[in-house]
Coordinates of C-alpha atoms in Angstrom, one line a residue:
Chain A
M1 CA -23.3 -44.8 -11.5
R2 CA -21.4 -45.7 -8.0
E3 CA -17.6 -45.0 -10.5
E4 CA -19.5 -41.6 -10.3
T5 CA -19.9 -41.0 -6.9
R6 CA -16.4 -42.4 -6.0
R7 CA -14.8 -39.6 -8.0
E8 CA -16.6 -36.5 -6.5
A9 CA -16.0 -38.1 -3.2
V10 CA -12.2 -38.2 -4.5
W11 CA -12.4 -35.0 -5.6
Q12 CA -14.3 -32.7 -2.6
F13 CA -11.5 -34.8 -0.2
L14 CA -8.7 -33.0 -2.7
T15 CA -10.3 -30.3 -2.9
Y16 CA -10.5 -29.6 1.1
G17 CA -6.4 -31.1 1.5
F18 CA -6.1 -28.3 -0.8
I19 CA -7.9 -25.6 1.6
L20 CA -6.7 -26.7 4.4
L21 CA -2.9 -27.1 3.1
G22 CA -3.5 -23.5 2.3
A23 CA -4.9 -22.4 5.3
V24 CA -2.1 -24.4 7.7
T25 CA 0.3 -22.7 5.5
T26 CA -1.0 -19.5 6.5
L27 CA -1.5 -19.3 9.7
V28 CA 1.6 -21.3 10.9
P29 CA 4.1 -18.3 10.2
L30 CA 1.2 -16.4 12.5
Y31 CA 1.2 -18.9 14.9
W32 CA 5.2 -18.9 15.1
I33 CA 5.7 -14.8 15.7
F34 CA 3.1 -15.7 18.6
V35 CA 5.2 -18.5 19.7
A36 CA 8.4 -17.0 19.1
S37 CA 7.8 -13.3 21.3
T38 CA 7.1 -15.8 24.1
L39 CA 10.2 -17.6 24.3
E40 CA 13.5 -17.4 25.2
E41 CA 15.8 -17.4 21.1
S42 CA 17.1 -20.0 22.2
E43 CA 14.6 -21.8 23.0
F44 CA 13.0 -21.2 19.0
L45 CA 15.9 -20.8 17.3
S46 CA 16.6 -24.7 16.6
S47 CA 17.3 -26.5 14.2
T48 CA 17.2 -30.2 16.9
D49 CA 14.5 -29.4 18.8
P50 CA 12.9 -26.2 19.3
R51 CA 9.9 -25.6 21.4
L52 CA 6.9 -25.8 19.3
I53 CA 4.6 -24.2 22.2
P54 CA 4.2 -21.1 23.5
G55 CA 6.4 -20.5 26.9
D56 CA 6.2 -17.2 29.7
S57 CA 8.9 -15.2 28.9
F58 CA 7.0 -12.4 26.4
L59 CA 6.4 -9.7 29.1
G60 CA 11.5 -10.0 29.5
N61 CA 11.2 -10.4 26.3
F62 CA 8.6 -7.1 26.0
E63 CA 11.3 -5.3 28.5
A64 CA 13.6 -6.2 27.1
L65 CA 12.5 -4.6 23.8
R66 CA 11.1 -1.6 25.7
A67 CA 15.3 -0.8 27.1
R68 CA 16.7 -0.7 23.7
E69 CA 18.7 2.6 23.7
N70 CA 18.6 2.7 19.8
V71 CA 15.5 2.4 18.7
Q72 CA 12.0 3.3 20.9
F73 CA 9.4 0.6 19.6
V74 CA 6.6 0.9 22.0
G75 CA 6.2 4.7 24.5
R76 CA 7.4 5.5 27.5
V77 CA 5.7 8.1 30.0
G78 CA 8.7 10.1 31.4
E79 CA 9.9 12.1 33.7
M80 CA 9.8 16.2 33.7
T81 CA 12.9 17.0 34.5
Q82 CA 11.8 20.2 34.5
Y83 CA 8.9 23.1 35.2
V84 CA 8.3 26.2 34.1
D85 CA 5.1 27.9 34.3
L86 CA 5.1 29.8 31.2
G87 CA 1.7 29.7 30.9
P88 CA -0.9 28.0 29.3
V89 CA 1.7 26.7 25.9
Y90 CA 4.4 26.0 27.8
F91 CA 2.3 23.6 29.5
A92 CA 0.7 21.4 26.6
Y93 CA 4.6 20.9 25.3
D94 CA 5.4 19.9 29.0
F95 CA 2.6 17.6 28.5
W96 CA 3.7 16.0 25.0
N97 CA 6.9 15.4 26.6
L98 CA 6.5 13.4 29.2
W99 CA 5.0 10.7 27.0
N100 CA 7.7 9.5 24.6
M101 CA 6.0 7.7 21.4
G102 CA 7.4 4.7 20.4
A103 CA 7.0 3.6 16.8
I104 CA 3.5 1.6 17.9
E105 CA 2.3 4.8 17.9
S106 CA 3.7 6.9 15.7
S107 CA 2.6 5.0 12.8
I108 CA -1.2 4.7 14.0
F109 CA -0.7 8.3 15.0
V110 CA 0.3 9.4 11.0
A111 CA -1.8 5.9 9.7
G112 CA -5.0 7.5 11.6
V113 CA -4.3 11.1 11.1
Y114 CA -3.2 10.2 7.6
T115 CA -6.7 8.6 6.4
I116 CA -8.7 11.1 8.9
L117 CA -6.9 14.0 6.6
S118 CA -6.5 12.5 3.2
L119 CA -10.5 11.0 3.4
L120 CA -11.0 14.5 4.0
L121 CA -9.8 16.0 0.8
C122 CA -10.6 12.6 -1.5
S123 CA -14.1 13.3 -0.1
M124 CA -14.3 17.0 -1.2
A125 CA -12.1 16.7 -4.1
G126 CA -14.3 14.0 -5.8
F127 CA -17.3 15.8 -5.3
A128 CA -16.0 19.0 -6.9
F129 CA -15.5 17.1 -10.1
A130 CA -18.8 14.8 -9.3
K131 CA -20.9 17.7 -8.7
Y132 CA -19.8 20.6 -9.8
D133 CA -19.5 21.6 -14.2
F134 CA -15.7 24.1 -13.4
R135 CA -14.1 25.1 -16.4
F136 CA -10.2 23.3 -16.8
K137 CA -12.3 19.9 -14.8
Q138 CA -11.7 17.6 -18.0
P139 CA -8.0 18.1 -18.1
I140 CA -7.2 18.8 -14.3
F141 CA -9.5 15.1 -14.0
Y142 CA -7.6 13.7 -16.3
A143 CA -3.4 14.7 -14.8
I144 CA -5.1 13.1 -12.1
L145 CA -5.8 10.1 -13.3
A146 CA -3.1 9.5 -15.4
T147 CA -0.6 9.2 -12.3
L148 CA -2.8 6.1 -11.1
I149 CA -0.5 4.2 -13.0
L150 CA 2.7 5.4 -11.1
P151 CA 4.2 3.7 -8.1
I152 CA 4.1 7.1 -6.3
Q153 CA 6.1 5.6 -3.3
L154 CA 8.6 6.0 -5.6
L155 CA 9.1 9.7 -5.5
V156 CA 11.1 9.7 -2.8
I157 CA 14.1 12.3 -4.5
P158 CA 12.8 15.2 -4.9
L159 CA 10.9 14.9 -2.5
F160 CA 13.8 14.2 0.2
L161 CA 15.0 17.7 -1.5
L162 CA 11.7 19.9 -1.1
M163 CA 11.5 18.3 2.7
S164 CA 15.3 19.9 3.2
Q165 CA 14.1 22.6 1.6
I166 CA 11.0 23.4 3.7
G167 CA 12.6 22.3 6.7
L168 CA 10.0 18.6 6.9
T169 CA 12.9 16.3 8.1
N170 CA 11.7 14.1 10.6
S171 CA 8.4 15.1 10.7
Y172 CA 5.7 13.1 11.1
W173 CA 4.5 16.1 8.6
A174 CA 7.1 14.7 5.4
I175 CA 5.0 10.8 5.4
I176 CA 2.0 12.7 6.2
L177 CA 1.3 15.9 3.1
P178 CA 2.9 13.6 0.0
W179 CA -0.1 11.1 0.0
L180 CA -2.9 13.4 0.3
A181 CA -4.2 13.8 -2.7
N182 CA -4.1 9.8 -3.4
P183 CA -4.7 9.7 -6.5
L184 CA -6.5 6.6 -6.5
G185 CA -9.4 8.0 -3.7
I186 CA -10.3 10.9 -5.7
F187 CA -10.4 8.7 -8.2
L188 CA -12.9 6.3 -6.4
M189 CA -15.0 9.4 -4.6
R190 CA -15.3 10.8 -7.7
Q191 CA -17.2 7.5 -9.0
N192 CA -19.0 6.9 -6.5
M193 CA -20.6 10.7 -5.8
R194 CA -21.6 10.7 -9.3
S195 CA -24.8 8.3 -8.0
I196 CA -25.9 11.1 -5.8
P197 CA -28.9 12.4 -7.7
D198 CA -28.6 16.0 -8.4
A199 CA -32.4 16.6 -8.0
L200 CA -31.7 15.5 -3.8
L201 CA -28.8 18.3 -4.5
E202 CA -30.9 20.7 -6.0
S203 CA -33.4 20.4 -3.3
A204 CA -32.0 21.4 -0.6
R205 CA -30.0 24.2 -2.0
M206 CA -33.8 25.2 -2.9
D207 CA -34.1 24.8 0.7
G208 CA -31.4 27.0 1.7
A209 CA -27.7 25.2 1.7
T210 CA -24.8 26.1 1.5
E211 CA -22.8 24.5 -0.7
F212 CA -19.9 23.7 2.3
Q213 CA -23.6 21.7 3.5
L214 CA -24.2 19.8 0.2
Y215 CA -21.4 18.0 1.2
Y216 CA -21.1 17.5 4.3
K217 CA -24.4 16.7 5.4
I218 CA -25.7 14.8 1.8
A219 CA -23.1 13.6 0.5
L220 CA -21.0 12.3 2.8
P221 CA -23.3 10.2 4.7
T222 CA -24.7 8.9 1.6
M223 CA -20.9 7.8 0.9
K224 CA -20.2 5.6 4.4
S225 CA -19.3 2.6 2.2
S226 CA -17.3 3.7 0.4
L227 CA -15.8 5.3 2.8
A228 CA -15.5 2.5 5.1
A229 CA -13.1 0.7 1.6
L230 CA -10.9 3.9 1.1
S231 CA -10.4 4.7 5.0
I232 CA -8.8 1.2 4.2
I233 CA -7.0 1.4 1.7
L234 CA -5.4 4.6 2.9
F235 CA -4.1 3.1 6.1
L236 CA -2.6 0.3 5.0
F237 CA -0.8 3.1 2.4
Q238 CA 0.3 4.8 5.4
W239 CA 0.8 1.6 7.9
N240 CA 2.5 -0.2 5.3
L241 CA 5.7 3.3 4.1
F242 CA 9.0 2.4 4.4
L243 CA 11.2 3.3 1.5
F244 CA 10.7 7.3 2.5
P245 CA 10.0 7.2 6.3
L246 CA 13.3 5.5 6.3
V247 CA 15.0 8.4 4.3
I248 CA 13.5 11.3 6.0
L249 CA 12.9 10.2 9.5
D250 CA 15.6 10.3 12.8
Q251 CA 15.5 8.0 15.6
G252 CA 12.4 9.0 18.1
K253 CA 10.4 9.5 15.6
Y254 CA 10.2 6.1 13.9
T255 CA 7.4 3.9 12.2
I256 CA 7.0 0.7 12.9
P257 CA 8.0 -0.2 9.4
V258 CA 11.9 1.6 10.2
A259 CA 11.9 0.6 13.9
I260 CA 12.0 -3.2 13.1
N261 CA 14.2 -2.8 10.1
Q262 CA 16.9 -1.0 13.1
L263 CA 16.5 -3.8 15.1
V264 CA 16.6 -6.7 12.1
G265 CA 20.1 -4.1 10.9
A266 CA 21.3 -3.9 15.1
Q267 CA 25.2 -5.9 15.4
R268 CA 23.3 -8.1 17.7
V269 CA 20.3 -8.9 17.3
Y270 CA 18.0 -10.2 18.9
Y271 CA 14.9 -13.0 17.4
D272 CA 12.7 -12.4 20.7
Q273 CA 12.7 -9.2 20.7
I274 CA 12.6 -8.9 17.0
M275 CA 9.4 -10.7 17.6
V276 CA 7.4 -9.2 19.6
A277 CA 8.0 -6.0 18.1
A278 CA 6.0 -8.3 14.6
T279 CA 3.5 -9.9 16.8
L280 CA 2.4 -6.1 18.5
S281 CA 2.5 -4.6 14.7
I282 CA 0.6 -7.6 12.7
I283 CA -2.4 -8.5 15.8
P284 CA -4.1 -5.3 16.2
I285 CA -4.3 -5.5 12.6
F286 CA -5.4 -9.0 12.5
I287 CA -7.7 -8.5 15.3
L288 CA -9.3 -5.3 12.5
F289 CA -9.3 -6.8 10.4
L290 CA -11.3 -9.9 11.9
F291 CA -14.3 -7.3 12.7
L292 CA -14.1 -4.9 9.5
Q293 CA -13.6 -7.7 6.8
K294 CA -16.3 -6.3 5.5
Q295 CA -14.5 -3.4 5.0
F296 CA -10.7 -4.6 4.0
V297 CA -12.0 -6.9 1.5
S298 CA -14.4 -3.8 -0.7
G299 CA -11.5 -2.1 -0.1
I300 CA -9.5 -4.8 -1.7
L301 CA -12.0 -4.8 -4.5
A302 CA -12.0 -0.9 -5.0
G303 CA -8.7 -0.8 -4.9
S304 CA -8.8 -3.1 -8.3
V305 CA -11.9 -1.8 -10.2
K306 CA -11.6 0.4 -13.4
E307 CA -14.1 2.0 -15.0
Chain B
M1 CA -35.6 16.9 2.3
A2 CA -36.9 13.6 2.3
T3 CA -40.6 15.2 1.5
R4 CA -39.5 17.5 -1.8
D5 CA -37.3 14.3 -2.6
S6 CA -40.7 11.6 -2.6
L7 CA -42.0 14.0 -4.8
P8 CA -42.3 13.2 -8.7
G9 CA -39.0 15.3 -9.2
P10 CA -38.8 19.6 -8.4
D11 CA -39.8 22.0 -10.7
P12 CA -36.2 23.1 -13.0
S13 CA -34.2 25.5 -10.5
V14 CA -33.3 29.2 -12.1
R15 CA -30.2 27.3 -12.2
D16 CA -31.3 24.2 -14.4
R17 CA -32.6 26.5 -16.7
L18 CA -30.3 29.4 -16.8
R19 CA -27.8 26.5 -17.5
F20 CA -30.5 25.1 -20.3
A21 CA -30.9 28.1 -22.4
R22 CA -26.8 28.6 -21.6
Q23 CA -26.6 25.3 -23.6
S24 CA -28.5 25.5 -26.1
V25 CA -26.8 28.5 -27.6
G26 CA -23.5 26.6 -27.4
E27 CA -22.0 28.8 -24.1
L28 CA -19.8 27.8 -22.6
V29 CA -19.2 29.9 -19.8
P30 CA -20.6 27.6 -16.3
T31 CA -23.4 28.6 -14.2
P32 CA -22.3 31.6 -12.1
G33 CA -21.0 31.1 -8.5
E34 CA -21.0 26.9 -9.3
G35 CA -17.4 26.7 -11.0
I36 CA -15.8 28.8 -7.9
V37 CA -17.6 26.4 -5.6
G38 CA -16.4 23.5 -7.6
Y39 CA -12.4 24.7 -7.6
V40 CA -12.9 26.0 -3.9
F41 CA -13.6 21.8 -3.4
L42 CA -10.8 20.0 -5.6
L43 CA -8.2 23.2 -4.7
P44 CA -6.0 21.9 -1.3
A45 CA -6.2 18.5 -3.2
F46 CA -5.4 20.0 -6.3
V47 CA -2.3 22.9 -3.5
L48 CA -1.0 19.1 -3.0
F49 CA -1.4 17.4 -5.6
G50 CA 0.8 19.9 -7.1
V51 CA 3.7 20.4 -5.3
F52 CA 4.1 16.4 -3.7
L53 CA 3.1 14.8 -6.9
A54 CA 3.4 16.4 -10.2
F55 CA 6.7 18.2 -9.2
P56 CA 8.6 15.2 -8.3
I57 CA 7.0 13.7 -11.1
I58 CA 8.9 16.4 -13.7
Y59 CA 11.5 17.3 -11.2
T60 CA 12.9 13.1 -11.3
F61 CA 12.7 13.4 -14.8
Y62 CA 14.8 16.6 -14.6
L63 CA 17.4 15.6 -11.9
S64 CA 17.7 12.5 -14.4
F65 CA 20.2 15.1 -16.9
F66 CA 21.6 16.1 -14.0
R67 CA 24.8 15.3 -11.7
F68 CA 23.8 16.2 -8.3
N69 CA 27.2 17.6 -6.5
G70 CA 24.9 19.0 -2.6
V71 CA 22.1 20.6 -1.1
G72 CA 21.0 23.8 -2.9
N73 CA 22.7 27.4 -1.9
D74 CA 22.1 29.3 -3.9
T75 CA 20.1 31.9 -2.2
L76 CA 16.7 32.9 -4.8
L77 CA 15.1 34.9 -2.7
W78 CA 16.2 36.5 0.3
I79 CA 13.1 38.8 3.3
D80 CA 15.6 40.5 5.4
T81 CA 12.8 42.3 7.7
G82 CA 14.1 43.8 11.3
F83 CA 11.7 40.8 12.8
F84 CA 12.8 37.6 10.7
S85 CA 14.4 37.0 7.8
Y86 CA 13.0 34.0 4.7
R87 CA 16.3 33.0 2.5
L88 CA 14.8 30.5 -0.5
T89 CA 17.4 28.0 -1.4
S90 CA 17.4 26.9 -4.5
I91 CA 16.4 23.6 -4.5
A92 CA 19.9 21.0 -6.0
D93 CA 23.4 21.8 -6.8
L94 CA 23.5 20.3 -10.0
E95 CA 25.3 19.7 -12.7
F96 CA 24.3 19.0 -16.4
V97 CA 25.1 16.0 -17.5
G98 CA 23.2 14.7 -20.6
L99 CA 22.2 11.4 -20.3
A100 CA 25.3 10.2 -19.2
N101 CA 22.9 8.7 -15.7
Y102 CA 21.2 7.0 -18.7
T103 CA 24.3 5.8 -20.9
T104 CA 25.8 4.6 -17.6
M105 CA 23.0 2.0 -17.2
F106 CA 24.4 0.2 -19.5
S107 CA 27.5 -0.3 -17.8
D108 CA 26.8 -1.1 -14.9
S109 CA 27.0 -4.6 -13.5
L110 CA 24.9 -4.0 -10.5
F111 CA 22.5 -2.5 -11.8
H112 CA 21.7 -5.1 -14.5
Q113 CA 21.9 -7.9 -10.9
A114 CA 19.5 -5.6 -9.8
L115 CA 17.1 -6.2 -12.6
F116 CA 17.9 -10.1 -13.2
N117 CA 16.9 -10.6 -9.3
T118 CA 13.7 -8.8 -9.7
T119 CA 13.0 -10.7 -13.3
F120 CA 13.5 -14.0 -11.8
I121 CA 11.0 -13.4 -8.4
L122 CA 8.8 -12.5 -10.7
V123 CA 9.0 -15.0 -13.2
V124 CA 8.9 -18.0 -10.6
Q125 CA 6.6 -15.7 -8.1
V126 CA 4.2 -14.2 -10.4
P127 CA 2.8 -17.5 -11.9
L128 CA 2.9 -19.3 -9.1
M129 CA 0.4 -17.1 -7.0
V130 CA -1.3 -16.7 -9.3
A131 CA -2.0 -20.5 -9.5
L132 CA -1.9 -20.3 -6.5
A133 CA -4.8 -17.9 -5.9
L134 CA -7.1 -19.5 -9.3
L135 CA -6.9 -22.4 -7.2
F136 CA -8.4 -21.4 -3.6
A137 CA -10.8 -19.3 -5.6
V138 CA -12.3 -21.7 -7.6
A139 CA -12.2 -24.4 -4.6
L140 CA -13.6 -22.0 -3.0
D141 CA -16.1 -21.3 -5.1
A142 CA -17.4 -24.9 -4.4
S143 CA -20.9 -25.0 -3.8
F144 CA -20.1 -28.8 -1.4
V145 CA -17.0 -26.8 0.8
R146 CA -17.9 -25.8 3.9
L147 CA -17.0 -23.1 6.3
R148 CA -16.3 -21.3 2.9
G149 CA -16.2 -18.0 5.2
V150 CA -13.7 -19.3 8.0
F151 CA -11.4 -20.6 5.1
R152 CA -11.5 -17.3 2.9
T153 CA -10.3 -14.9 6.3
V154 CA -8.5 -17.6 6.9
L155 CA -6.2 -17.3 3.3
A156 CA -6.8 -13.2 3.5
L157 CA -5.7 -12.8 7.0
P158 CA -1.5 -12.0 5.4
V159 CA -3.5 -8.7 3.7
S160 CA -3.9 -7.4 6.7
A161 CA 0.4 -8.2 7.6
N162 CA 2.2 -5.1 7.8
L163 CA 5.5 -5.2 5.2
V164 CA 8.2 -5.0 7.3
A165 CA 6.7 -6.8 10.6
Y166 CA 5.9 -10.1 8.6
S167 CA 9.7 -9.7 6.6
T168 CA 10.9 -10.8 10.0
V169 CA 8.8 -13.8 11.0
F170 CA 10.5 -15.0 7.1
L171 CA 14.2 -13.7 8.5
L172 CA 13.4 -15.7 11.7
M173 CA 11.4 -19.3 9.9
M174 CA 14.5 -19.3 7.2
Q175 CA 16.6 -19.2 9.2
D176 CA 19.8 -22.5 9.2
A177 CA 18.2 -23.2 13.0
G178 CA 14.9 -21.7 11.6
L179 CA 11.2 -23.5 12.0
V180 CA 11.7 -24.5 8.1
N181 CA 15.0 -26.6 8.8
Y182 CA 13.4 -28.1 11.4
I183 CA 11.2 -29.7 10.1
L184 CA 12.6 -30.3 7.0
T185 CA 15.1 -32.4 8.3
S186 CA 11.9 -34.5 11.0
L187 CA 11.2 -35.2 7.9
G188 CA 14.7 -37.4 6.8
L189 CA 15.0 -34.0 4.0
P190 CA 18.2 -32.3 4.1
A191 CA 18.6 -28.6 5.7
I192 CA 19.0 -25.5 3.1
P193 CA 20.9 -22.7 3.0
W194 CA 17.1 -20.5 2.3
L195 CA 19.1 -16.8 3.4
T196 CA 22.8 -18.2 2.5
S197 CA 22.3 -19.8 -0.1
S198 CA 22.5 -16.8 -3.2
F199 CA 20.1 -19.1 -5.2
W200 CA 17.8 -19.6 -2.3
S201 CA 17.6 -16.9 -1.3
R202 CA 15.1 -16.2 -3.9
I203 CA 13.8 -18.7 -2.9
T204 CA 12.8 -17.4 0.1
I205 CA 11.7 -13.6 -1.2
V206 CA 9.3 -15.8 -4.0
G207 CA 7.7 -17.5 -1.0
A208 CA 7.6 -13.9 1.6
V209 CA 5.5 -12.2 -1.1
T210 CA 3.7 -15.6 -2.3
W211 CA 2.3 -16.0 1.6
R212 CA 1.9 -12.0 1.4
W213 CA -0.1 -11.7 -1.4
T214 CA -2.3 -15.1 -2.9
G215 CA -5.1 -14.0 -0.5
Y216 CA -5.2 -10.6 -2.2
N217 CA -5.2 -11.9 -5.6
M218 CA -7.6 -15.0 -4.3
I219 CA -10.5 -12.1 -3.2
I220 CA -10.1 -10.4 -6.6
L221 CA -10.2 -13.5 -8.8
L222 CA -13.6 -15.1 -6.0
A223 CA -15.2 -11.8 -6.9
G224 CA -14.4 -12.3 -10.8
L225 CA -15.1 -16.3 -10.4
Q226 CA -19.4 -14.6 -9.0
N227 CA -19.9 -12.3 -11.5
I228 CA -19.6 -15.8 -13.9
P229 CA -22.8 -16.2 -14.8
Q230 CA -23.8 -19.6 -13.5
Q231 CA -26.0 -20.0 -16.8
L232 CA -22.8 -21.6 -18.7
Y233 CA -21.9 -23.7 -16.1
E234 CA -25.5 -25.4 -16.5
A235 CA -24.7 -25.7 -20.9
A236 CA -21.0 -26.7 -20.1
E237 CA -23.0 -29.5 -18.3
I238 CA -26.0 -30.4 -20.8
D239 CA -22.7 -30.7 -23.0
G240 CA -20.9 -33.2 -20.6
A241 CA -19.0 -31.4 -19.7
T242 CA -16.1 -32.8 -16.7
R243 CA -14.3 -30.5 -14.1
I244 CA -11.5 -29.6 -15.7
Q245 CA -12.7 -29.1 -19.4
K246 CA -15.5 -26.5 -17.4
F247 CA -12.4 -24.5 -15.8
R248 CA -10.6 -24.9 -19.4
Y249 CA -13.6 -23.8 -21.4
V250 CA -15.9 -21.4 -19.2
T251 CA -14.0 -20.4 -15.6
V252 CA -10.5 -19.0 -17.3
P253 CA -12.1 -17.2 -20.4
Q254 CA -14.6 -16.0 -18.7
L255 CA -11.8 -14.6 -15.6
R256 CA -9.5 -13.6 -18.5
P257 CA -9.5 -10.0 -17.5
V258 CA -9.5 -10.1 -13.7
L259 CA -6.4 -12.8 -14.2
L260 CA -5.3 -10.4 -16.5
F261 CA -5.3 -7.9 -14.1
V262 CA -4.3 -10.1 -11.0
F263 CA -0.9 -10.8 -13.6
V264 CA -0.2 -7.0 -14.6
T265 CA -0.6 -6.0 -10.4
S266 CA 1.4 -8.4 -9.2
T267 CA 3.8 -7.7 -11.8
I268 CA 4.3 -4.1 -10.7
G269 CA 4.2 -5.3 -7.2
T270 CA 7.4 -7.1 -7.8
F271 CA 8.8 -4.9 -9.2
K272 CA 8.5 -2.3 -6.9
L273 CA 9.7 -5.1 -4.1
F274 CA 11.6 -3.6 -1.7
S275 CA 11.1 -4.4 2.2
E276 CA 11.1 -8.3 1.5
P277 CA 14.7 -7.8 0.4
V278 CA 15.5 -5.5 2.7
I279 CA 14.7 -6.9 5.6
I280 CA 14.9 -10.5 4.9
N281 CA 18.5 -10.8 3.1
G282 CA 19.7 -8.1 5.3
G283 CA 19.7 -5.3 1.6
G284 CA 20.8 -8.0 -1.3
A285 CA 23.1 -10.3 0.7
P286 CA 24.5 -13.1 0.3
L287 CA 26.4 -10.8 -2.7
D288 CA 23.2 -8.8 -3.8
S289 CA 21.8 -11.6 -5.8
T290 CA 18.5 -11.0 -3.9
I291 CA 19.2 -7.1 -4.5
T292 CA 16.3 -5.2 -6.6
I293 CA 15.3 -2.2 -8.4
V294 CA 14.2 -0.6 -5.6
Q295 CA 16.8 -1.6 -3.2
Y296 CA 19.2 -0.4 -6.1
I297 CA 17.8 3.1 -6.4
Y298 CA 17.6 3.4 -2.4
Q299 CA 21.2 2.8 -2.1
A300 CA 22.3 5.0 -5.1
A301 CA 19.9 8.0 -3.9
F302 CA 20.3 7.7 -0.1
I303 CA 23.8 6.0 1.1
D304 CA 26.1 7.0 -2.4
F305 CA 24.4 10.3 -2.9
R306 CA 24.1 10.1 -6.3
L307 CA 20.7 12.0 -6.7
G308 CA 20.9 11.9 -10.9
Y309 CA 21.0 8.0 -11.6
A310 CA 19.6 6.9 -9.2
S311 CA 16.7 10.0 -11.5
A312 CA 17.5 8.0 -13.8
L313 CA 16.8 4.5 -12.4
T314 CA 12.9 6.0 -11.2
Y315 CA 12.4 6.8 -14.7
V316 CA 13.1 3.4 -16.0
L317 CA 11.0 1.7 -13.2
I318 CA 8.1 4.4 -13.6
A319 CA 8.6 3.5 -17.8
I320 CA 8.1 -0.3 -17.9
V321 CA 5.3 0.5 -14.8
S322 CA 3.9 2.4 -17.0
V323 CA 4.3 0.5 -20.4
L324 CA 2.5 -2.4 -18.1
S325 CA -0.6 -0.6 -16.8
A326 CA -1.3 0.4 -20.3
I327 CA -0.8 -2.1 -21.5
Q328 CA -3.2 -3.4 -19.0
L329 CA -5.8 -0.8 -19.3
N330 CA -5.4 -1.3 -23.5
V331 CA -6.5 -5.5 -23.3
G332 CA -8.8 -5.6 -20.1
G333 CA -10.4 -3.2 -22.0
D334 CA -11.0 -4.7 -24.6
S335 CA -13.0 -7.4 -22.7
D336 CA -15.4 -5.5 -20.5
A337 CA -16.9 -4.2 -23.5

């Protein structure tokens, strides 16, 4: 019996050791980007004695990053050089010109707009597939389902030609539009909306609700948790998109991945500035992750279900 | 609405009765109104799906039989009124080459290099990561472990890291004078040329991808573990099974569909690898030893502007990925039933 307790103790010790090792390996790179962003390059890039605790150069590095000519990572408020009073339209135009969006704002803006529009489209399509009968419903659904297995980010060549033809190169629409009708999103919404009882919709119809009211007053509110999970999937999909933005966006419109790529590929690579950029792109999403962990996890699991 | 819902059930409406009557006579016409409403809800998604997904899938295939000579300039449609003019041009200037793009692949050594690199990363990285993810999931599932929630959160953190931003961290840590070499040398080990040797640069990619995705797979495996009936473990205990035997004869067989899913999605992920080699190895350095298939497609298409050839490459990749997904759906579907 004593032999058994000892083996149990060794086993528990090994398990804890393994988990701790994993946790440390996960956290070290995260700690390191933060530390590196607060130091001068020569302080952390040293094989003999790198500084391992945060310093006070963060703001300096940040200012240097902001002052970069070819890549604008963080937005800045520009000066209004000329003011032409031509009514409200031109005023609005000037307003946007005043604030030059940097890569961070672009990424958040694009991913946010994409998430909202895609949620709307996917839930509408899912509602149609789940709750209505119409001709060619099955063939259309299976056509969409079939694209689920394709890596849709790879269809960049025709998209590039298409965007050039319709004049959307170097536009945020070019990286929002192609993936709005997200096959995974449509599929998930359809699966979940099938659980809305027909009787509920039917009784609302008899109370005089229009079909669109059924969608946004009954279907959407009951789908809150699925919508939350899907919005995480969609946001991260757009947030991580790299290949197509790299192809289609020009200087001044860069999203985070493209901007970082420019910083890394520059003639002289400033690691301290890159680490500021990395910190600014990673840490906010980490904090979001800590608060919305449940939604992240259900998003991951939703992406892995197959029925 | 709430009161109505709490009744034993609404009376069949006229619509329901009509539908039933139609079904009973075998009529396929949908109930009036409903068909249209379904289409209206579907329309926006369907149009975008057609233009930006279905069309590119077909057009990539079409393009793979042509040589691309430039952006199209043939006028297809020209509307010229006094106020505005609109000219619709053909999408590209193409020259039919038959299967030439596909046969070129057989003698394209850079493509072979990309295939080899991807396969190398695949063979080393996927088993390593799935094994780690499984071990972490099992460890976190053990009843005696405290602070499980905290550990799970920590291990899952990389899931939220931007793919390009996290790559820069590895670019920094793996420098000759970076943190990893500092740790190695302070432990008395030799420094390793992580980014400049062709072997080690592939290992760097393996390490980076493993860091980013182990937690993701761990979450999926943990969910799978929670679905294993507890009675199976109890029965095994009664039979006197050790921990390792329980793992071998209960956990692994029960997790088989989930493990398969994880394997296939990770394999597909490896075939789509792009950010990591581009950022960490500056686009395939040293000497194209880390160039991946997607990266080669990018180069062929947007650096060399061989769009036809790149389309053929894309289709080869799509074929590989589709076959893998089909295998996963079939094998996984079997054991689900």
